[in-house]
Tab-separated table of N, CA and C in Angstrom:
chain	number	residue	atom	x	y	z
A	1	MET	N	-115.650	198.018	173.496
A	1	MET	CA	-114.892	198.601	174.580
A	1	MET	C	-114.261	197.516	175.342
A	2	HIS	N	-112.973	197.398	175.617
A	2	HIS	CA	-112.429	196.369	176.377
A	2	HIS	C	-112.807	196.405	177.809
A	3	PRO	N	-112.787	195.314	178.568
A	3	PRO	CA	-113.247	195.246	180.029
A	3	PRO	C	-112.418	196.313	180.789
A	4	ILE	N	-111.149	196.371	180.633
A	4	ILE	CA	-110.128	197.093	181.479
A	4	ILE	C	-110.464	198.607	181.300
A	5	LYS	N	-110.927	199.044	180.019
A	5	LYS	CA	-111.239	200.511	179.913
A	5	LYS	C	-112.393	200.733	180.722
A	6	ILE	N	-113.434	199.799	180.730
A	6	ILE	CA	-114.686	200.129	181.388
A	6	ILE	C	-114.305	200.077	182.856
A	7	ILE	N	-113.372	199.246	183.410
A	7	ILE	CA	-113.331	199.323	184.735
A	7	ILE	C	-112.563	200.555	185.162
A	8	ILE	N	-111.742	200.927	184.334
A	8	ILE	CA	-110.816	202.393	184.609
A	8	ILE	C	-111.909	203.400	184.627
A	9	LEU	N	-112.827	203.573	183.609
A	9	LEU	CA	-113.748	204.575	183.540
A	9	LEU	C	-114.739	204.499	184.642
A	10	LEU	N	-115.057	203.372	185.139
A	10	LEU	CA	-115.861	203.286	186.670
A	10	LEU	C	-115.262	203.840	187.832
A	11	ILE	N	-113.899	203.377	187.642
A	11	ILE	CA	-113.025	203.907	188.989
A	11	ILE	C	-112.890	205.495	188.948
A	12	LEU	N	-112.696	206.152	187.848
A	12	LEU	CA	-112.726	207.483	187.478
A	12	LEU	C	-113.939	208.121	188.159
A	13	ILE	N	-115.216	207.523	187.563
A	13	ILE	CA	-116.441	208.042	187.874
A	13	ILE	C	-116.457	208.111	189.408
A	14	TYR	N	-116.167	206.909	190.210
A	14	TYR	CA	-116.300	206.797	191.540
A	14	TYR	C	-115.439	207.884	192.284
A	15	LEU	N	-114.174	208.128	191.893
A	15	LEU	CA	-113.244	209.028	192.351
A	15	LEU	C	-114.010	210.451	192.446
A	16	LEU	N	-114.335	210.759	191.098
A	16	LEU	CA	-114.999	212.118	191.114
A	16	LEU	C	-116.335	212.338	191.840
A	17	TYR	N	-117.004	211.235	192.162
A	17	TYR	CA	-118.236	211.247	193.099
A	17	TYR	C	-117.753	211.600	194.406
A	18	ARG	N	-116.734	210.697	194.819
A	18	ARG	CA	-116.284	210.881	196.269
A	18	ARG	C	-115.569	212.466	196.476
A	19	LEU	N	-114.927	212.900	195.654
A	19	LEU	CA	-114.501	214.192	195.623
A	19	LEU	C	-115.577	215.315	195.766
A	20	TYR	N	-116.695	214.899	195.000
A	20	TYR	CA	-117.952	215.919	195.086
A	20	TYR	C	-118.477	215.831	196.446
A	21	MET	N	-118.703	214.713	196.785
A	21	MET	CA	-119.112	214.389	198.294
A	21	MET	C	-118.409	215.000	199.601
A	22	HIS	N	-117.044	214.893	199.279
A	22	HIS	CA	-116.166	215.239	200.241
A	22	HIS	C	-116.322	216.862	200.465
A	23	ALA	N	-116.358	217.581	199.165
A	23	ALA	CA	-116.620	219.145	199.171
A	23	ALA	C	-117.864	219.535	199.737
A	24	ARG	N	-118.843	218.763	199.294
A	24	ARG	CA	-120.163	219.048	199.757
A	24	ARG	C	-120.380	219.049	201.195
A	25	LYS	N	-119.851	217.867	201.691
A	25	LYS	CA	-119.840	217.668	203.279
A	25	LYS	C	-118.996	218.771	204.066
A	26	LYS	N	-117.936	219.395	203.617
A	26	LYS	CA	-117.318	220.199	204.127
A	26	LYS	C	-118.207	221.631	204.289
A	27	ARG	N	-118.785	222.121	203.252
A	27	ARG	CA	-119.816	223.124	203.296
A	27	ARG	C	-120.894	223.045	204.255
A	28	VAL	N	-121.481	221.813	204.216
A	28	VAL	CA	-122.669	221.603	205.193
A	28	VAL	C	-121.950	221.734	206.586
A	29	ALA	N	-120.983	221.241	206.888
A	29	ALA	CA	-120.322	221.208	208.287
A	29	ALA	C	-120.033	222.706	208.670
A	30	ALA	N	-119.709	223.518	207.706
A	30	ALA	CA	-119.293	224.795	207.787
A	30	ALA	C	-120.519	225.541	208.478
A	31	ARG	N	-121.524	225.440	207.794
A	31	ARG	CA	-122.855	226.094	207.962
A	31	ARG	C	-123.441	225.727	209.254
A	32	LYS	N	-123.243	224.327	209.694
A	32	LYS	CA	-123.775	223.928	210.970
A	32	LYS	C	-123.002	224.536	212.192
A	33	LYS	N	-121.718	224.722	211.854
A	33	LYS	CA	-120.903	225.282	213.033
A	33	LYS	C	-121.025	226.835	213.155
A	34	GLY	N	-121.858	227.450	212.179
A	34	GLY	CA	-122.052	228.804	212.107
A	34	GLY	C	-121.111	229.572	211.565
A	35	ARG	N	-120.032	229.021	210.958
A	35	ARG	CA	-118.888	229.710	210.281
A	35	ARG	C	-119.400	230.377	209.158
A	36	GLN	N	-118.692	231.366	208.637
A	36	GLN	CA	-119.306	232.161	207.436
A	36	GLN	C	-118.563	231.466	206.093
A	37	VAL	N	-119.757	230.947	205.276
A	37	VAL	CA	-119.280	230.384	204.081
A	37	VAL	C	-119.022	231.499	203.041
A	38	GLN	N	-118.039	231.185	202.143
A	38	GLN	CA	-117.575	232.348	201.213
A	38	GLN	C	-118.937	232.688	200.425
A	39	GLY	N	-119.052	234.071	200.231
A	39	GLY	CA	-120.207	234.514	199.474
A	39	GLY	C	-121.317	234.757	200.251
A	40	GLU	N	-121.388	234.461	201.667
A	40	GLU	CA	-122.541	234.777	202.496
A	40	GLU	C	-122.282	236.210	203.064
A	41	ILE	N	-123.207	237.011	203.291
A	41	ILE	CA	-123.178	238.155	204.005
A	41	ILE	C	-123.247	237.977	205.454
A	42	SER	N	-122.323	238.519	206.337
A	42	SER	CA	-122.258	238.368	207.704
A	42	SER	C	-122.915	239.487	208.437
A	43	ASP	N	-122.647	240.845	207.872
A	43	ASP	CA	-123.325	242.134	208.444
A	43	ASP	C	-123.390	243.147	207.477
A	44	VAL	N	-124.265	244.061	207.738
A	44	VAL	CA	-124.494	245.119	207.005
A	44	VAL	C	-123.565	246.390	207.285
A	45	LEU	N	-123.003	247.108	206.489
A	45	LEU	CA	-122.256	248.221	206.746
A	45	LEU	C	-123.119	249.427	206.898
A	46	VAL	N	-122.855	250.205	207.978
A	46	VAL	CA	-123.637	251.480	208.256
A	46	VAL	C	-122.704	252.631	208.485
A	47	GLN	N	-122.924	253.897	207.919
A	47	GLN	CA	-122.055	254.894	207.904
A	47	GLN	C	-122.161	255.695	209.208
A	48	ASP	N	-121.019	256.024	209.646
A	48	ASP	CA	-120.875	256.792	211.020
A	48	ASP	C	-121.353	258.363	210.588
A	49	SER	N	-122.441	258.866	211.585
A	49	SER	CA	-122.972	260.120	211.242
A	49	SER	C	-122.088	261.232	211.296
A	50	VAL	N	-120.779	261.023	211.975
A	50	VAL	CA	-119.968	262.279	212.280
A	50	VAL	C	-118.723	262.091	211.245
A	51	CYS	N	-117.908	261.086	211.336
A	51	CYS	CA	-116.768	260.997	210.461
A	51	CYS	C	-116.948	260.318	209.127
A	52	GLY	N	-118.115	259.695	209.034
A	52	GLY	CA	-118.302	259.163	207.536
A	52	GLY	C	-117.795	257.785	207.465
A	53	ALA	N	-117.060	257.159	208.571
A	53	ALA	CA	-116.524	255.883	208.258
A	53	ALA	C	-117.753	254.764	208.419
A	54	TYR	N	-117.307	253.665	207.673
A	54	TYR	CA	-118.380	252.496	207.572
A	54	TYR	C	-118.049	251.612	208.581
A	55	VAL	N	-119.092	250.988	209.397
A	55	VAL	CA	-118.757	250.112	210.314
A	55	VAL	C	-119.824	249.043	210.176
A	56	PRO	N	-119.412	247.655	210.734
A	56	PRO	CA	-120.614	246.668	210.594
A	56	PRO	C	-121.639	247.154	211.649
A	57	ARG	N	-122.958	246.945	211.275
A	57	ARG	CA	-123.903	247.347	212.150
A	57	ARG	C	-124.081	246.740	213.371
A	58	GLY	N	-123.507	245.668	213.490
A	58	GLY	CA	-123.475	244.899	214.811
A	58	GLY	C	-122.280	245.392	215.775
A	59	GLN	N	-121.437	246.137	215.446
A	59	GLN	CA	-120.422	246.909	216.115
A	59	GLN	C	-120.547	248.286	216.367
A	60	ALA	N	-121.536	248.768	215.581
A	60	ALA	CA	-121.883	250.277	215.530
A	60	ALA	C	-122.499	250.730	216.777
A	61	LEU	N	-122.165	251.945	217.388
A	61	LEU	CA	-123.090	252.398	218.516
A	61	LEU	C	-124.133	253.018	217.909
A	62	ILE	N	-125.475	252.920	218.329
A	62	ILE	CA	-126.500	253.619	218.027
A	62	ILE	C	-127.383	254.367	218.860
A	63	ARG	N	-127.813	255.637	218.482
A	63	ARG	CA	-128.273	256.405	219.152
A	63	ARG	C	-129.593	256.812	218.445
A	64	HIS	N	-130.733	257.251	219.103
A	64	HIS	CA	-132.064	257.720	218.351
A	64	HIS	C	-132.260	259.179	218.594
A	65	HIS	N	-132.453	259.839	217.548
A	65	HIS	CA	-132.687	261.520	217.893
A	65	HIS	C	-133.849	261.637	216.959
A	66	ASP	N	-134.878	262.362	217.246
A	66	ASP	CA	-135.892	263.003	216.265
A	66	ASP	C	-136.536	261.665	215.526
A	67	GLY	N	-136.683	260.680	216.091
A	67	GLY	CA	-137.374	259.369	215.449
A	67	GLY	C	-136.304	258.850	214.363
A	68	ARG	N	-135.109	258.953	214.360
A	68	ARG	CA	-134.151	258.525	213.490
A	68	ARG	C	-133.038	257.828	214.204
A	69	GLU	N	-132.533	256.888	213.492
A	69	GLU	CA	-131.183	256.101	214.012
A	69	GLU	C	-129.956	256.653	213.451
A	70	PHE	N	-128.993	256.861	214.481
A	70	PHE	CA	-127.666	257.360	213.909
A	70	PHE	C	-126.923	256.481	214.543
A	71	PHE	N	-125.635	256.034	213.678
A	71	PHE	CA	-124.636	255.205	213.886
A	71	PHE	C	-123.352	255.754	214.061
A	72	PHE	N	-122.609	255.083	214.950
A	72	PHE	CA	-121.256	255.807	215.242
A	72	PHE	C	-120.095	254.841	215.357
A	73	CYS	N	-118.927	255.034	214.933
A	73	CYS	CA	-117.772	254.187	214.975
A	73	CYS	C	-117.281	253.977	216.250
A	74	SER	N	-117.327	255.077	217.070
A	74	SER	CA	-116.545	255.177	218.401
A	74	SER	C	-117.480	256.121	219.322
A	75	GLU	N	-117.138	256.046	220.778
A	75	GLU	CA	-117.736	256.878	221.577
A	75	GLU	C	-117.380	258.375	221.447
A	76	GLN	N	-116.342	258.540	220.958
A	76	GLN	CA	-115.831	260.044	220.495
A	76	GLN	C	-116.790	260.566	219.547
A	77	CYS	N	-117.131	259.928	218.434
A	77	CYS	CA	-117.806	260.515	217.531
A	77	CYS	C	-119.316	260.481	218.015
A	78	CYS	N	-119.624	259.551	218.926
A	78	CYS	CA	-121.032	259.701	219.651
A	78	CYS	C	-121.296	260.924	220.379
A	79	ARG	N	-120.211	261.305	221.235
A	79	ARG	CA	-120.140	262.417	221.920
A	79	ARG	C	-120.210	263.731	221.264
A	80	GLU	N	-119.484	263.758	220.028
A	80	GLU	CA	-119.420	264.847	219.315
A	80	GLU	C	-120.816	265.165	218.691
A	81	PHE	N	-121.523	264.051	218.187
A	81	PHE	CA	-122.841	264.203	217.744
A	81	PHE	C	-123.930	264.827	218.778
A	82	GLU	N	-123.674	264.189	219.978
A	82	GLU	CA	-124.570	264.805	221.211
A	82	GLU	C	-124.357	266.258	221.352
A	83	GLN	N	-123.193	266.639	221.272
A	83	GLN	CA	-122.959	267.923	221.631
A	83	GLN	C	-123.430	268.945	220.386
A	84	ARG	N	-123.353	268.386	219.250
A	84	ARG	CA	-123.987	269.293	218.192
A	84	ARG	C	-125.459	269.148	218.221
A	85	GLU	N	-126.044	267.884	218.621
A	85	GLU	CA	-127.440	267.813	218.450
A	85	GLU	C	-127.941	267.558	219.831
A	86	PRO	N	-128.568	268.472	220.507
A	86	PRO	CA	-128.973	268.167	221.821
A	86	PRO	C	-130.096	267.416	221.934
A	87	ARG	N	-130.235	266.554	223.005
A	87	ARG	CA	-131.269	265.268	223.083
A	87	ARG	C	-132.547	266.245	223.480
A	88	PRO	N	-133.658	265.725	222.948
A	88	PRO	CA	-134.984	266.311	223.217
A	88	PRO	C	-135.265	266.513	224.613
A	89	ASP	N	-134.899	265.287	225.471
A	89	ASP	CA	-135.175	265.328	226.909
A	89	ASP	C	-134.440	266.332	227.634
A	90	SER	N	-133.262	266.556	227.165
A	90	SER	CA	-132.329	267.615	227.853
A	90	SER	C	-132.881	269.045	228.187
A	91	SER	N	-133.800	269.285	227.360
A	91	SER	CA	-134.569	270.676	227.681
A	91	SER	C	-135.331	270.666	228.763
A	92	SER	N	-135.799	269.605	229.343
A	92	SER	CA	-136.703	269.545	230.428
A	92	SER	C	-135.943	269.444	231.746
A	93	GLY	N	-134.706	269.447	231.705
A	93	GLY	CA	-133.782	269.070	232.931
A	93	GLY	C	-133.465	270.577	233.496
A	94	SER	N	-132.532	270.430	234.571
A	94	SER	CA	-132.286	271.631	235.240
A	94	SER	C	-131.075	272.395	234.347
A	95	THR	N	-130.666	271.768	233.231
A	95	THR	CA	-129.704	272.553	232.554
A	95	THR	C	-130.286	273.364	231.315
A	96	SER	N	-131.475	273.677	231.437
A	96	SER	CA	-132.156	274.379	230.227
A	96	SER	C	-131.892	275.756	230.423
A	97	THR	N	-131.759	276.412	229.190
A	97	THR	CA	-131.506	277.881	229.183
A	97	THR	C	-132.774	278.548	228.444
A	98	SER	N	-133.180	279.830	228.956
A	98	SER	CA	-134.203	280.452	228.459
A	98	SER	C	-133.816	281.815	227.818
């Protein structure tokens, strides 16, 4: 092999190495800054118990009823659920009916 071909080959290998390291450095920096990297899951979707819409769990309104968790996309859906399913502690208040 001619010395010029060897030099060109070494330069190409070096350039490929630099491209790889640059891409790797960007991924590491993105993770350190807390940004979402493509392919990573940021939140789990939960289904609204009233309208059936899917909402990220971190943004959903959560209510507990009979030992279960119920998720809602809005205050309106939450109120509608509470009207249909009375809270267990509401029967001991002054609004109880016999």
